[in-house]
Backbone as JSON Lines, residues from 0, in Angstrom:
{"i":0,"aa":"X","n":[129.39,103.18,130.79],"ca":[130.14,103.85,131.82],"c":[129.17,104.62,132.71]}
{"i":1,"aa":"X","n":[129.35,104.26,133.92],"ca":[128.62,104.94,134.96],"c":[128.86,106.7,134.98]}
{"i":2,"aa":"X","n":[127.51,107.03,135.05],"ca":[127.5,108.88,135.37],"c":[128.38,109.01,136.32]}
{"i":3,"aa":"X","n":[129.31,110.35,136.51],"ca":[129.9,110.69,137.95],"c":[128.52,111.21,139.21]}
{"i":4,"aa":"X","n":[128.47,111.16,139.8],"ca":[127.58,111.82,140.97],"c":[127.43,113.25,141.15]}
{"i":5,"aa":"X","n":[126.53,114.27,140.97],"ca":[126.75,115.45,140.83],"c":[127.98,116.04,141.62]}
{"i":6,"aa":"X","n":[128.51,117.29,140.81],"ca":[129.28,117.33,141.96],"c":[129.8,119.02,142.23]}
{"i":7,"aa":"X","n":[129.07,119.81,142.7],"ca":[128.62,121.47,142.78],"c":[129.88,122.01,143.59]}
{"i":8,"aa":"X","n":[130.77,121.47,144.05],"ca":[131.86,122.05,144.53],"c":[133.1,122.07,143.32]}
{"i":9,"aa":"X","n":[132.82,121.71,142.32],"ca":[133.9,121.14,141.66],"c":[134.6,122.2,140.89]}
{"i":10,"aa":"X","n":[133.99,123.2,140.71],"ca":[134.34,124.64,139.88],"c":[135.3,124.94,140.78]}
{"i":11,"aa":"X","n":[134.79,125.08,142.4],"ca":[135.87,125.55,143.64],"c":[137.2,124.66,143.9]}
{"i":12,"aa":"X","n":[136.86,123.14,143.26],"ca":[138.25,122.5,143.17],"c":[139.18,122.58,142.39]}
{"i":13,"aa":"X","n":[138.46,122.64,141.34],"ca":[139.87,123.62,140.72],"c":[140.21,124.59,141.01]}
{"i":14,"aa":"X","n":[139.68,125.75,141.13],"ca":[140.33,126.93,141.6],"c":[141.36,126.91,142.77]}
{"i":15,"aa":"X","n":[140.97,125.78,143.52],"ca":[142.12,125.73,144.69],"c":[142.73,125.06,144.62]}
{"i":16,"aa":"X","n":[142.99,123.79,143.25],"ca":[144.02,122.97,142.74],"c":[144.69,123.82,141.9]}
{"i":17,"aa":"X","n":[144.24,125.22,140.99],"ca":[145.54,126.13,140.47],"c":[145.86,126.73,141.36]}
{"i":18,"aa":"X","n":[145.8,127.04,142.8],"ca":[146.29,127.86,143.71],"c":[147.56,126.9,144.07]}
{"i":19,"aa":"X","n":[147.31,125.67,144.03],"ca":[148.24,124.42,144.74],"c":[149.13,124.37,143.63]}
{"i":20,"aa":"X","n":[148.41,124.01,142.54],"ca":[149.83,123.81,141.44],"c":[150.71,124.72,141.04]}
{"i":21,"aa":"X","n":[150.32,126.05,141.12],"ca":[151.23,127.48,141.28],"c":[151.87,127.05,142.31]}
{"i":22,"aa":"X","n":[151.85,127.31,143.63],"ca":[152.66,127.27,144.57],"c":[153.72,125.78,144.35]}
{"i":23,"aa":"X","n":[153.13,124.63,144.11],"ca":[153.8,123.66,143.88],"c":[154.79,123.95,142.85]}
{"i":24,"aa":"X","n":[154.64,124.27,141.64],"ca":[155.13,124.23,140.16],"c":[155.55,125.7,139.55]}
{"i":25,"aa":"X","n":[155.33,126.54,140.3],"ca":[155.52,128.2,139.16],"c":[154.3,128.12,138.23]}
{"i":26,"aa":"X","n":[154.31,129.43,138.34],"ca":[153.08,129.83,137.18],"c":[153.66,129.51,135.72]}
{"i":27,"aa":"X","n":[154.76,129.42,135.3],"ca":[155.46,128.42,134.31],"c":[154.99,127.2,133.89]}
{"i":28,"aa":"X","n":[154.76,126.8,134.87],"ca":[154.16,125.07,134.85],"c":[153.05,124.64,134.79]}
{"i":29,"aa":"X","n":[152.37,125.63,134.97],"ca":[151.05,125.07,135.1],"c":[150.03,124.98,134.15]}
{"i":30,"aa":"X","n":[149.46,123.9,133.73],"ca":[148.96,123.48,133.13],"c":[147.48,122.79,133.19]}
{"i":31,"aa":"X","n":[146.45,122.59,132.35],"ca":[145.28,122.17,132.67],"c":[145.04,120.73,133.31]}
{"i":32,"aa":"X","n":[146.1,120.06,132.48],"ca":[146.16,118.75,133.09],"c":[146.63,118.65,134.47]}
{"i":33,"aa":"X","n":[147.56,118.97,135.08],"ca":[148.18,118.96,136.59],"c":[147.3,119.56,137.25]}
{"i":34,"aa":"X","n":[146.07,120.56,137.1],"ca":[145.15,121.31,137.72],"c":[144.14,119.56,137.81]}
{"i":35,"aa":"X","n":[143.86,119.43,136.61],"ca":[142.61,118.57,136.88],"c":[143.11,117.25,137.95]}
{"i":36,"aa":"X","n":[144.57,117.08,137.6],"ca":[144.8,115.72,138.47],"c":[145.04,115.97,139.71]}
{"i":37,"aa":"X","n":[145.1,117.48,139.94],"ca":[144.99,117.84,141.26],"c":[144.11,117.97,141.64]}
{"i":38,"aa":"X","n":[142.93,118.34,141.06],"ca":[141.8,118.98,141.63],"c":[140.83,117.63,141.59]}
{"i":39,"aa":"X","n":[141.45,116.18,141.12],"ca":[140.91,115.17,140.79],"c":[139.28,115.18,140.11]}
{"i":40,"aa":"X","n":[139.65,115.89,139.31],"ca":[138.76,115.91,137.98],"c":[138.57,115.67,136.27]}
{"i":41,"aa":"X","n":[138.26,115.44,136.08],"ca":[138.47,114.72,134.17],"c":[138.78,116.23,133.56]}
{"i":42,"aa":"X","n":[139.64,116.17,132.6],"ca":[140.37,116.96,132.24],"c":[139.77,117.9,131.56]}
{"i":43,"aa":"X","n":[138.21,117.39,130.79],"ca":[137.56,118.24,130.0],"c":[136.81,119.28,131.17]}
{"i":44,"aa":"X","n":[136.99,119.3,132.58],"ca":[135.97,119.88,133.22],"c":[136.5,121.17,132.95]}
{"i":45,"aa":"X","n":[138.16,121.37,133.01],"ca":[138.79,122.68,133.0],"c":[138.17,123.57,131.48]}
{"i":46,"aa":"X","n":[138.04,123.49,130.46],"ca":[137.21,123.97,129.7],"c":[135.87,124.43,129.75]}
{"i":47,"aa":"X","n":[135.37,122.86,130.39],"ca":[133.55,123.15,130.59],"c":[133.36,124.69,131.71]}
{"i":48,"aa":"X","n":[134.2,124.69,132.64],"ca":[134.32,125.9,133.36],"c":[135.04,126.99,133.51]}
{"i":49,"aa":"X","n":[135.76,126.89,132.65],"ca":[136.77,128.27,132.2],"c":[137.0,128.49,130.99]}
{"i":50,"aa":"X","n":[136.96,129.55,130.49],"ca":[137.3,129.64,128.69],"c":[139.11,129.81,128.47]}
{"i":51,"aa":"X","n":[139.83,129.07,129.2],"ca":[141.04,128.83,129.01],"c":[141.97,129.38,129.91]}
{"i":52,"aa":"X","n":[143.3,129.0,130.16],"ca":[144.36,128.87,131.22],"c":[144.61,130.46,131.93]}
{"i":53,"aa":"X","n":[144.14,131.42,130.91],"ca":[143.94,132.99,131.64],"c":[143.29,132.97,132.08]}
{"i":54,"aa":"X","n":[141.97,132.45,132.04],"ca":[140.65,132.79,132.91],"c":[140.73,132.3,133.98]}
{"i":55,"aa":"X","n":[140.99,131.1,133.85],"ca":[141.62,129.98,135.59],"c":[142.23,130.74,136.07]}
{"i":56,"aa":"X","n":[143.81,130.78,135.63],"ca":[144.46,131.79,136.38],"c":[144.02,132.89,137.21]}
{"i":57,"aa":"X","n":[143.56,133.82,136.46],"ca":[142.3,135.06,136.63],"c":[141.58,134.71,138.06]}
{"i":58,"aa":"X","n":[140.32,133.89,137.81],"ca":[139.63,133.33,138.8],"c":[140.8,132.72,140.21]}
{"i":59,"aa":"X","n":[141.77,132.01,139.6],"ca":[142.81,131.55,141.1],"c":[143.27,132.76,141.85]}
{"i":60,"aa":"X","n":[143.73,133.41,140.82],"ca":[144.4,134.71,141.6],"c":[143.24,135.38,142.36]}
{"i":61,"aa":"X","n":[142.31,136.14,141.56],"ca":[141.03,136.89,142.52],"c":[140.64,135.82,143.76]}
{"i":62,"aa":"X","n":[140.64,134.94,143.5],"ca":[139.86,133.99,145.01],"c":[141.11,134.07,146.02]}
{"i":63,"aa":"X","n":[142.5,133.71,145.62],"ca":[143.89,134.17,146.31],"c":[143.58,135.36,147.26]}
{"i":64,"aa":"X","n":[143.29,136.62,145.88],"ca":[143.6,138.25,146.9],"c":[142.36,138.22,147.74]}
{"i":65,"aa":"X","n":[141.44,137.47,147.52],"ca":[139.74,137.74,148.28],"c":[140.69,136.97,149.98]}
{"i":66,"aa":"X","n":[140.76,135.94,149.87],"ca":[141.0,135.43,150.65],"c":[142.06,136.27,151.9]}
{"i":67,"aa":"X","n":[143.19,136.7,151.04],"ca":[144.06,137.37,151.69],"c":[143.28,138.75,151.86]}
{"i":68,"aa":"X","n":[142.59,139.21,151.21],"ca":[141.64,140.9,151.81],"c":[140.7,140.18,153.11]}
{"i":69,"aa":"X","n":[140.39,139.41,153.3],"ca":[139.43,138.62,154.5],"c":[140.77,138.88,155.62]}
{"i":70,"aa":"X","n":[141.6,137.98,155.09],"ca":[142.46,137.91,156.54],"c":[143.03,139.2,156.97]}
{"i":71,"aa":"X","n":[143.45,139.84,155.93],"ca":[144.2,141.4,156.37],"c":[142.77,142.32,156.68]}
{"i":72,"aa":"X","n":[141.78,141.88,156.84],"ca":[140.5,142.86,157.52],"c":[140.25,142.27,158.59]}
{"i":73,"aa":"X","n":[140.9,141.1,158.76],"ca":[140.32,140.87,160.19],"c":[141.5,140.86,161.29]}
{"i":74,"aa":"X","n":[142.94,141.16,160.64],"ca":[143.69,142.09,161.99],"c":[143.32,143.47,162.38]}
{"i":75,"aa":"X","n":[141.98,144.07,161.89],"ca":[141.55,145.55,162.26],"c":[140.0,144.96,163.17]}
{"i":76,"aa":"X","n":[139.5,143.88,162.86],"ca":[138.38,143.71,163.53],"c":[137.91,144.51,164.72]}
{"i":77,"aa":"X","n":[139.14,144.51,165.86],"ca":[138.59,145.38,167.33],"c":[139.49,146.45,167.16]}
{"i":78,"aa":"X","n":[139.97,147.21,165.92],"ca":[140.77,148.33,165.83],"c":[139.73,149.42,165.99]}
{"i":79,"aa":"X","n":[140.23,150.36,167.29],"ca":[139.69,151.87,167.76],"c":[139.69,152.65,167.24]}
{"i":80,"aa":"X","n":[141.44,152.61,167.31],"ca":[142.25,154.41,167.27],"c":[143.79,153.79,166.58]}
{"i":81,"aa":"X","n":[144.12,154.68,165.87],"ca":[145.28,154.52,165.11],"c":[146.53,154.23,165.91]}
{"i":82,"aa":"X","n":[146.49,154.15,166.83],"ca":[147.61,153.47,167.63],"c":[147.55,151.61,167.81]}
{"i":83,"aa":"X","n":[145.91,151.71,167.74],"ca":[145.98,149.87,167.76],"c":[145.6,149.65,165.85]}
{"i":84,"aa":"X","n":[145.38,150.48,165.29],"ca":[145.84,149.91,163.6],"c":[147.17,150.16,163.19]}
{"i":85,"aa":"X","n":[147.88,150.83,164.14],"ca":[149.66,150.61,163.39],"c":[149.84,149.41,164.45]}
{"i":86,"aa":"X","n":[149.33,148.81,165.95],"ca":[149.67,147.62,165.98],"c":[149.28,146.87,165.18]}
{"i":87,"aa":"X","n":[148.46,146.81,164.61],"ca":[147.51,145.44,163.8],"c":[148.39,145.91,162.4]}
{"i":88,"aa":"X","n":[149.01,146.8,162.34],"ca":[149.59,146.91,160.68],"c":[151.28,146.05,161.24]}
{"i":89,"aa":"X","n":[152.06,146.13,162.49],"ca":[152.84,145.65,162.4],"c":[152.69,144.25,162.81]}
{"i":90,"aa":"X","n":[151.43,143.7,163.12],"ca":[150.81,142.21,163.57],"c":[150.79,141.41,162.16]}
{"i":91,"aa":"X","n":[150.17,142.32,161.06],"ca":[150.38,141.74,159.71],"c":[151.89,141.05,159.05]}
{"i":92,"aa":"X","n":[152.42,142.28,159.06],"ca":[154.22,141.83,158.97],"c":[154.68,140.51,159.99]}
{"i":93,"aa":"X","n":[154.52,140.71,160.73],"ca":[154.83,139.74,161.78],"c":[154.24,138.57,161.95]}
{"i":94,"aa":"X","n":[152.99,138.42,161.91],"ca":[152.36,137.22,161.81],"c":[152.36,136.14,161.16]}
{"i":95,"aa":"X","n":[152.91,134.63,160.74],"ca":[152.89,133.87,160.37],"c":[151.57,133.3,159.66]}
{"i":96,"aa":"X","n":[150.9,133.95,160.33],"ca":[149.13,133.6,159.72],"c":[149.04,134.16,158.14]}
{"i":97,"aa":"X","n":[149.72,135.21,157.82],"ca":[149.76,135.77,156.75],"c":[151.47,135.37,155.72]}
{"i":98,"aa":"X","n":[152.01,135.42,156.42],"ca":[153.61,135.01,155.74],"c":[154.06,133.45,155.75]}
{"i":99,"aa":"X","n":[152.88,132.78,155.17],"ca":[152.67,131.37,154.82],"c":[153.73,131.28,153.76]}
{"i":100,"aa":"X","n":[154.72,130.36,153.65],"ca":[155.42,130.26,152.7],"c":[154.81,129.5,151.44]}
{"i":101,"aa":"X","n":[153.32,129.06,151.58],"ca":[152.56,129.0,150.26],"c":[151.7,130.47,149.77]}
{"i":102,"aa":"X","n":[151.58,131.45,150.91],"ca":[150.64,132.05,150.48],"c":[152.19,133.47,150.22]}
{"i":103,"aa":"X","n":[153.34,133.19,150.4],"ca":[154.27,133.87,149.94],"c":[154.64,133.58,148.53]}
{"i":104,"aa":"X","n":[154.51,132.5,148.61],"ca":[155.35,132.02,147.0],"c":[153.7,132.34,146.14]}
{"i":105,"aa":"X","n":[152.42,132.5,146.19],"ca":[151.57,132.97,145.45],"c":[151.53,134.22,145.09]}
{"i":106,"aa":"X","n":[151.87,135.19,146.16],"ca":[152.44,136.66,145.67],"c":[153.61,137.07,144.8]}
{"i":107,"aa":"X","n":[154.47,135.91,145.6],"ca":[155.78,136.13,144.18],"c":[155.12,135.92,142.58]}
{"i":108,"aa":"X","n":[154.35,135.19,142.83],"ca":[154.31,134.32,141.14],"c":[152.72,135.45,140.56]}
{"i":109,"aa":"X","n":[152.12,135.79,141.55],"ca":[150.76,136.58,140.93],"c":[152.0,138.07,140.62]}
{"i":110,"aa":"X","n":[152.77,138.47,141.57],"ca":[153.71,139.99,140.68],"c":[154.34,139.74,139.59]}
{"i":111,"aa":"X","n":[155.14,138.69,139.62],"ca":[155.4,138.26,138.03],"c":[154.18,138.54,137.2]}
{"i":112,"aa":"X","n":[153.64,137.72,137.41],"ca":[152.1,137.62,136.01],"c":[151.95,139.14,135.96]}
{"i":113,"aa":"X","n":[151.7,139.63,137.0],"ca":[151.02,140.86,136.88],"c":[152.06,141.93,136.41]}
{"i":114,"aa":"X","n":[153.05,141.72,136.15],"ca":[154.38,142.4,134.95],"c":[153.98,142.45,133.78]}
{"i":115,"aa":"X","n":[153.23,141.43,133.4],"ca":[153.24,141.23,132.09],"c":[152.01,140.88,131.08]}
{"i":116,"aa":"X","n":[150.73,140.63,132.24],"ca":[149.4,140.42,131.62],"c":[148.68,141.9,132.27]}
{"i":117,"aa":"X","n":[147.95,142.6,131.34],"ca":[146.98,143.3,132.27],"c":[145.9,142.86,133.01]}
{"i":118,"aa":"X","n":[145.5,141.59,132.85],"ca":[143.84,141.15,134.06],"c":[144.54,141.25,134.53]}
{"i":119,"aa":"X","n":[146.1,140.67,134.85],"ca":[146.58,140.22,136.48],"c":[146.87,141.52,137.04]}
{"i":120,"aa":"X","n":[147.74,142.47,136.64],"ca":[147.75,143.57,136.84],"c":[146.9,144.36,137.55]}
{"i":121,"aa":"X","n":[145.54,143.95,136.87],"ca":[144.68,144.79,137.5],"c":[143.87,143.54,138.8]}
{"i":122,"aa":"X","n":[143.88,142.61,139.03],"ca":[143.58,141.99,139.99],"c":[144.54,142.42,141.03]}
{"i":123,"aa":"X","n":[145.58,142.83,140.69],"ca":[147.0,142.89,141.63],"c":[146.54,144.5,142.29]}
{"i":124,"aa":"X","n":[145.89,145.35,141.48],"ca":[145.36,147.1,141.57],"c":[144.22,147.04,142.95]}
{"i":125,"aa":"X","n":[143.32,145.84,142.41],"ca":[142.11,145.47,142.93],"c":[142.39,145.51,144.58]}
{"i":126,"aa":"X","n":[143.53,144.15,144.28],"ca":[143.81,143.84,145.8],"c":[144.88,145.32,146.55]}
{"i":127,"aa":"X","n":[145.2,145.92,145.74],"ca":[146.07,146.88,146.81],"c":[145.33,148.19,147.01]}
{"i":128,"aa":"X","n":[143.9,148.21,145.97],"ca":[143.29,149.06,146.64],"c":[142.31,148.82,147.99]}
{"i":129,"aa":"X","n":[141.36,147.44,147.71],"ca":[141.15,146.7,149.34],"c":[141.96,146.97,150.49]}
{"i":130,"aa":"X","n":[143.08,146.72,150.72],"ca":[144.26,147.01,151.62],"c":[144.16,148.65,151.66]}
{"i":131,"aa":"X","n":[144.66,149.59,151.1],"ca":[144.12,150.82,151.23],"c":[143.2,151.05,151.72]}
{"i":132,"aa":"X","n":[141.92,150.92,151.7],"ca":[140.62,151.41,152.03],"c":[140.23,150.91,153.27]}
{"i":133,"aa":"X","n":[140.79,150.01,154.17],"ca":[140.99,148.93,155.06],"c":[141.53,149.78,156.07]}
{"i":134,"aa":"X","n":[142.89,150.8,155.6],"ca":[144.07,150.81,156.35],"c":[143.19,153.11,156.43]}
{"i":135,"aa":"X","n":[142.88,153.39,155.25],"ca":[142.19,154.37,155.09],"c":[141.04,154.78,156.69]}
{"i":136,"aa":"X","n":[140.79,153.88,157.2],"ca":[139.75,154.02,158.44],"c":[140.35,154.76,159.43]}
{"i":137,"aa":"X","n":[141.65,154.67,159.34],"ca":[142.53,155.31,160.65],"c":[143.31,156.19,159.84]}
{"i":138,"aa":"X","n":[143.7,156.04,158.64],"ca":[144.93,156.92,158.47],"c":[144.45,157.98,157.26]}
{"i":139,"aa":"X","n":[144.93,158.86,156.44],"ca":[144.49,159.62,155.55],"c":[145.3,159.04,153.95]}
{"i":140,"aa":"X","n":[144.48,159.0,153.28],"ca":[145.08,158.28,151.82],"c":[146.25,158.41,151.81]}
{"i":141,"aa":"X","n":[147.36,159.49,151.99],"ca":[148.78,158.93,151.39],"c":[149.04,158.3,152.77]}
{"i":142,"aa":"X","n":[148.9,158.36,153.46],"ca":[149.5,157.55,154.88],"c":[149.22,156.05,154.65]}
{"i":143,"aa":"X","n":[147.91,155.75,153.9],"ca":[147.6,154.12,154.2],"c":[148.03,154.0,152.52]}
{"i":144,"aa":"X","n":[148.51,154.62,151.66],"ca":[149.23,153.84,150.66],"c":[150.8,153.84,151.32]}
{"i":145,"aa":"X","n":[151.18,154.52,151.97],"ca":[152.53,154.56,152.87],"c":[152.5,153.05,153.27]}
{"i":146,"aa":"X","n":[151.59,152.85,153.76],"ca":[151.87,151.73,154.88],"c":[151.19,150.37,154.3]}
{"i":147,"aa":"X","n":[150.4,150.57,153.42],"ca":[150.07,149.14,152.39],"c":[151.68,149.11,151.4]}
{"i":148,"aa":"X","n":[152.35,149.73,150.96],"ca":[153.8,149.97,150.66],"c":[154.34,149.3,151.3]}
{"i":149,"aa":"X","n":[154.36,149.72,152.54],"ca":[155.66,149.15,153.73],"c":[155.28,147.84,154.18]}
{"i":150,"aa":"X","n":[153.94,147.57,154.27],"ca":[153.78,146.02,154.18],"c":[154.03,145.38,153.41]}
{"i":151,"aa":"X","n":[153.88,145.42,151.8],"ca":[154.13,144.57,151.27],"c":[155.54,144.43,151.24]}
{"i":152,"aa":"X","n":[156.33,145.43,151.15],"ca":[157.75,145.46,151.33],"c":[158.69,144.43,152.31]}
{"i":153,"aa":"X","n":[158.28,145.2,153.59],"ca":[158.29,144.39,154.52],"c":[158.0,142.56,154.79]}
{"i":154,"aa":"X","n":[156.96,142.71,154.26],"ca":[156.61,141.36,153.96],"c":[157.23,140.05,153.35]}
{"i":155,"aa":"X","n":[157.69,140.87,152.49],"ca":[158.95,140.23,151.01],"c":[160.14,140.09,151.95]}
{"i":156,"aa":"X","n":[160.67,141.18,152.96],"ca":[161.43,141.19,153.48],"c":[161.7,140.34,154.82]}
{"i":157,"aa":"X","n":[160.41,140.55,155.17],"ca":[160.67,139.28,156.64],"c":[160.77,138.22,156.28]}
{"i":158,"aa":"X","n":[160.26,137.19,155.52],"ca":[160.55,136.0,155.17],"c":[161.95,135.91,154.14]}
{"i":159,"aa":"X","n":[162.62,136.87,153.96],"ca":[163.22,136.26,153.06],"c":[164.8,136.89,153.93]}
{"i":160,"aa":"X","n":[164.69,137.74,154.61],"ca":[165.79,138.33,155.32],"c":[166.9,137.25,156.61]}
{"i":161,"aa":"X","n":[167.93,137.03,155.97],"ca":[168.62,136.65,157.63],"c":[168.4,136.97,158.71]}
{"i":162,"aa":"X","n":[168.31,137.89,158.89],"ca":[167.87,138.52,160.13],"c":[166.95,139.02,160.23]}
{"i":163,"aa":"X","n":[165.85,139.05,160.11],"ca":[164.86,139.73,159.95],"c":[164.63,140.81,161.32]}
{"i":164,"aa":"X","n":[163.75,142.06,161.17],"ca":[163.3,142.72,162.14],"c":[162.98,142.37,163.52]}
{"i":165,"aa":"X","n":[162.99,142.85,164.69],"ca":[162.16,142.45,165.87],"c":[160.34,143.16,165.79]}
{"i":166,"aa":"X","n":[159.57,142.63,166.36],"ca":[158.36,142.78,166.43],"c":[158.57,144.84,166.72]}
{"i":167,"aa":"X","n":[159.05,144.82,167.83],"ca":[159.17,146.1,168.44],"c":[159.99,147.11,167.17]}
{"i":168,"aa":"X","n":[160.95,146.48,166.42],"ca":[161.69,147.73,165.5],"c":[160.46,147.44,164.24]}
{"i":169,"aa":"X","n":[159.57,146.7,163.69],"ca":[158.52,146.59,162.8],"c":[157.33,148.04,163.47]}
{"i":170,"aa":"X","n":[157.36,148.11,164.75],"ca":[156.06,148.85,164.89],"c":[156.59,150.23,165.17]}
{"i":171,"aa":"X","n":[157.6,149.92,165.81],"ca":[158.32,151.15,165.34],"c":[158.35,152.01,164.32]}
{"i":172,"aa":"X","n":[158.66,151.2,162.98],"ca":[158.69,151.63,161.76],"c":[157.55,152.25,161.42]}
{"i":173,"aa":"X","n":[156.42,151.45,161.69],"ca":[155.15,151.36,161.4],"c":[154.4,152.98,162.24]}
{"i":174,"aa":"X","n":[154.85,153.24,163.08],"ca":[154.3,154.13,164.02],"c":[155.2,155.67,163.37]}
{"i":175,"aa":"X","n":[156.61,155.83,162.35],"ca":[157.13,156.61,161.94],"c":[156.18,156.81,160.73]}
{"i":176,"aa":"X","n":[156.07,155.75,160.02],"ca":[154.97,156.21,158.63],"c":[153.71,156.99,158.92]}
{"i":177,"aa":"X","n":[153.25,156.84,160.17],"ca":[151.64,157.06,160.51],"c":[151.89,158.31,160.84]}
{"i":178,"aa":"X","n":[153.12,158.88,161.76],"ca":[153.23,160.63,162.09],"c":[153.35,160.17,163.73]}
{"i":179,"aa":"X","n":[153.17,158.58,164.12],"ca":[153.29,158.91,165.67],"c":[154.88,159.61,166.31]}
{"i":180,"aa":"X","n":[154.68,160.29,167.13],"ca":[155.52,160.92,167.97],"c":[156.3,159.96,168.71]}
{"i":181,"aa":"X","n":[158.21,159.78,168.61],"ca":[158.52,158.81,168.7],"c":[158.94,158.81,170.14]}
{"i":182,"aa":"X","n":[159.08,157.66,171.01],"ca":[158.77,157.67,172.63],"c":[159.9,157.81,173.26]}
């Protein structure tokens, strides 16, 4: 039987074939085998690179919140003054770039886990202190746990609401948490 061809991305294919099979399947379902046939790899690789289905997990989730701490730092990129980071905090809520209904259904299923395992828990700590410290540049600690709060809230809530908010009653909101003076 012929060698496979090296192949140095392959640790990263799985990790983003358990990101796929979560969102596809529930964190219920998922399994080493549906990872590898996703990640189209021989089944023993999931061992050779993880010491078992917590650690994958573990590693999926942290590369998940990394990913999502990248994108929620870069709606502050040209942020001044706290009037354009409560826009960029109600740009988050609002934006589709972030309220991916794959990268929604990964938060549902990483708060579950994180109910009930402590790594996840604390990957779940990890990522909401990133978001804090992010949101911390403009606002004073209880204000940007106020408003990392009201995002995630919010968040849960715009995609899943009939009616959801208008852009203008989101920054609104957003501009009452911060102390702005209302117009």
């Amino acid at each position: 039987m012929a060698r496979r061809p090296n192949d140095p991305q392959r640790r990263e294919r799985i990790v983003d074939a358990t990101l796929e099979t979560i969102a596809t399947h529930g964190i219920n379902a998922v399994t080493h085998r549906k990872i590898a046939t996703c990640a189209d790899v021989p089944l023993g690789s999931m061992t050779y690179y993880f010491d078992g289905i917590e650690a994958l997990l573990g590693e999926a989730f942290r590369t998940f919140t990394d990913r999502m701490s990248e994108e929620y730092t870069a709606f502050f990129a040209d942020v001044t003054n706290t009037t354009e980071a409560c826009d960029a905090v109600a740009e988050i809520i609002f934006s589709s770039q972030v309220t991916t209904p794959k990268n929604m259904t990964l938060m549902y299923q990483l708060y579950a886990l994180a109910s009930s395992t402590p790594s996840m828990k604390a990957i779940m700590q990890n990522w909401m202190k990133r978001s804090q410290q992010t949101l911390a540049q403009w606002f004073d600690p209880t204000t940007a746990r106020a408003l990392d709060a009201f995002i995630e809230g919010m968040t849960l809530h715009f995609v899943t609401d009939r009616q959801p908010l208008t852009r203008e009653d989101i920054r609104s909101m957003v501009g009452r948490i911060a102390g702005e003076k209302l117009r």
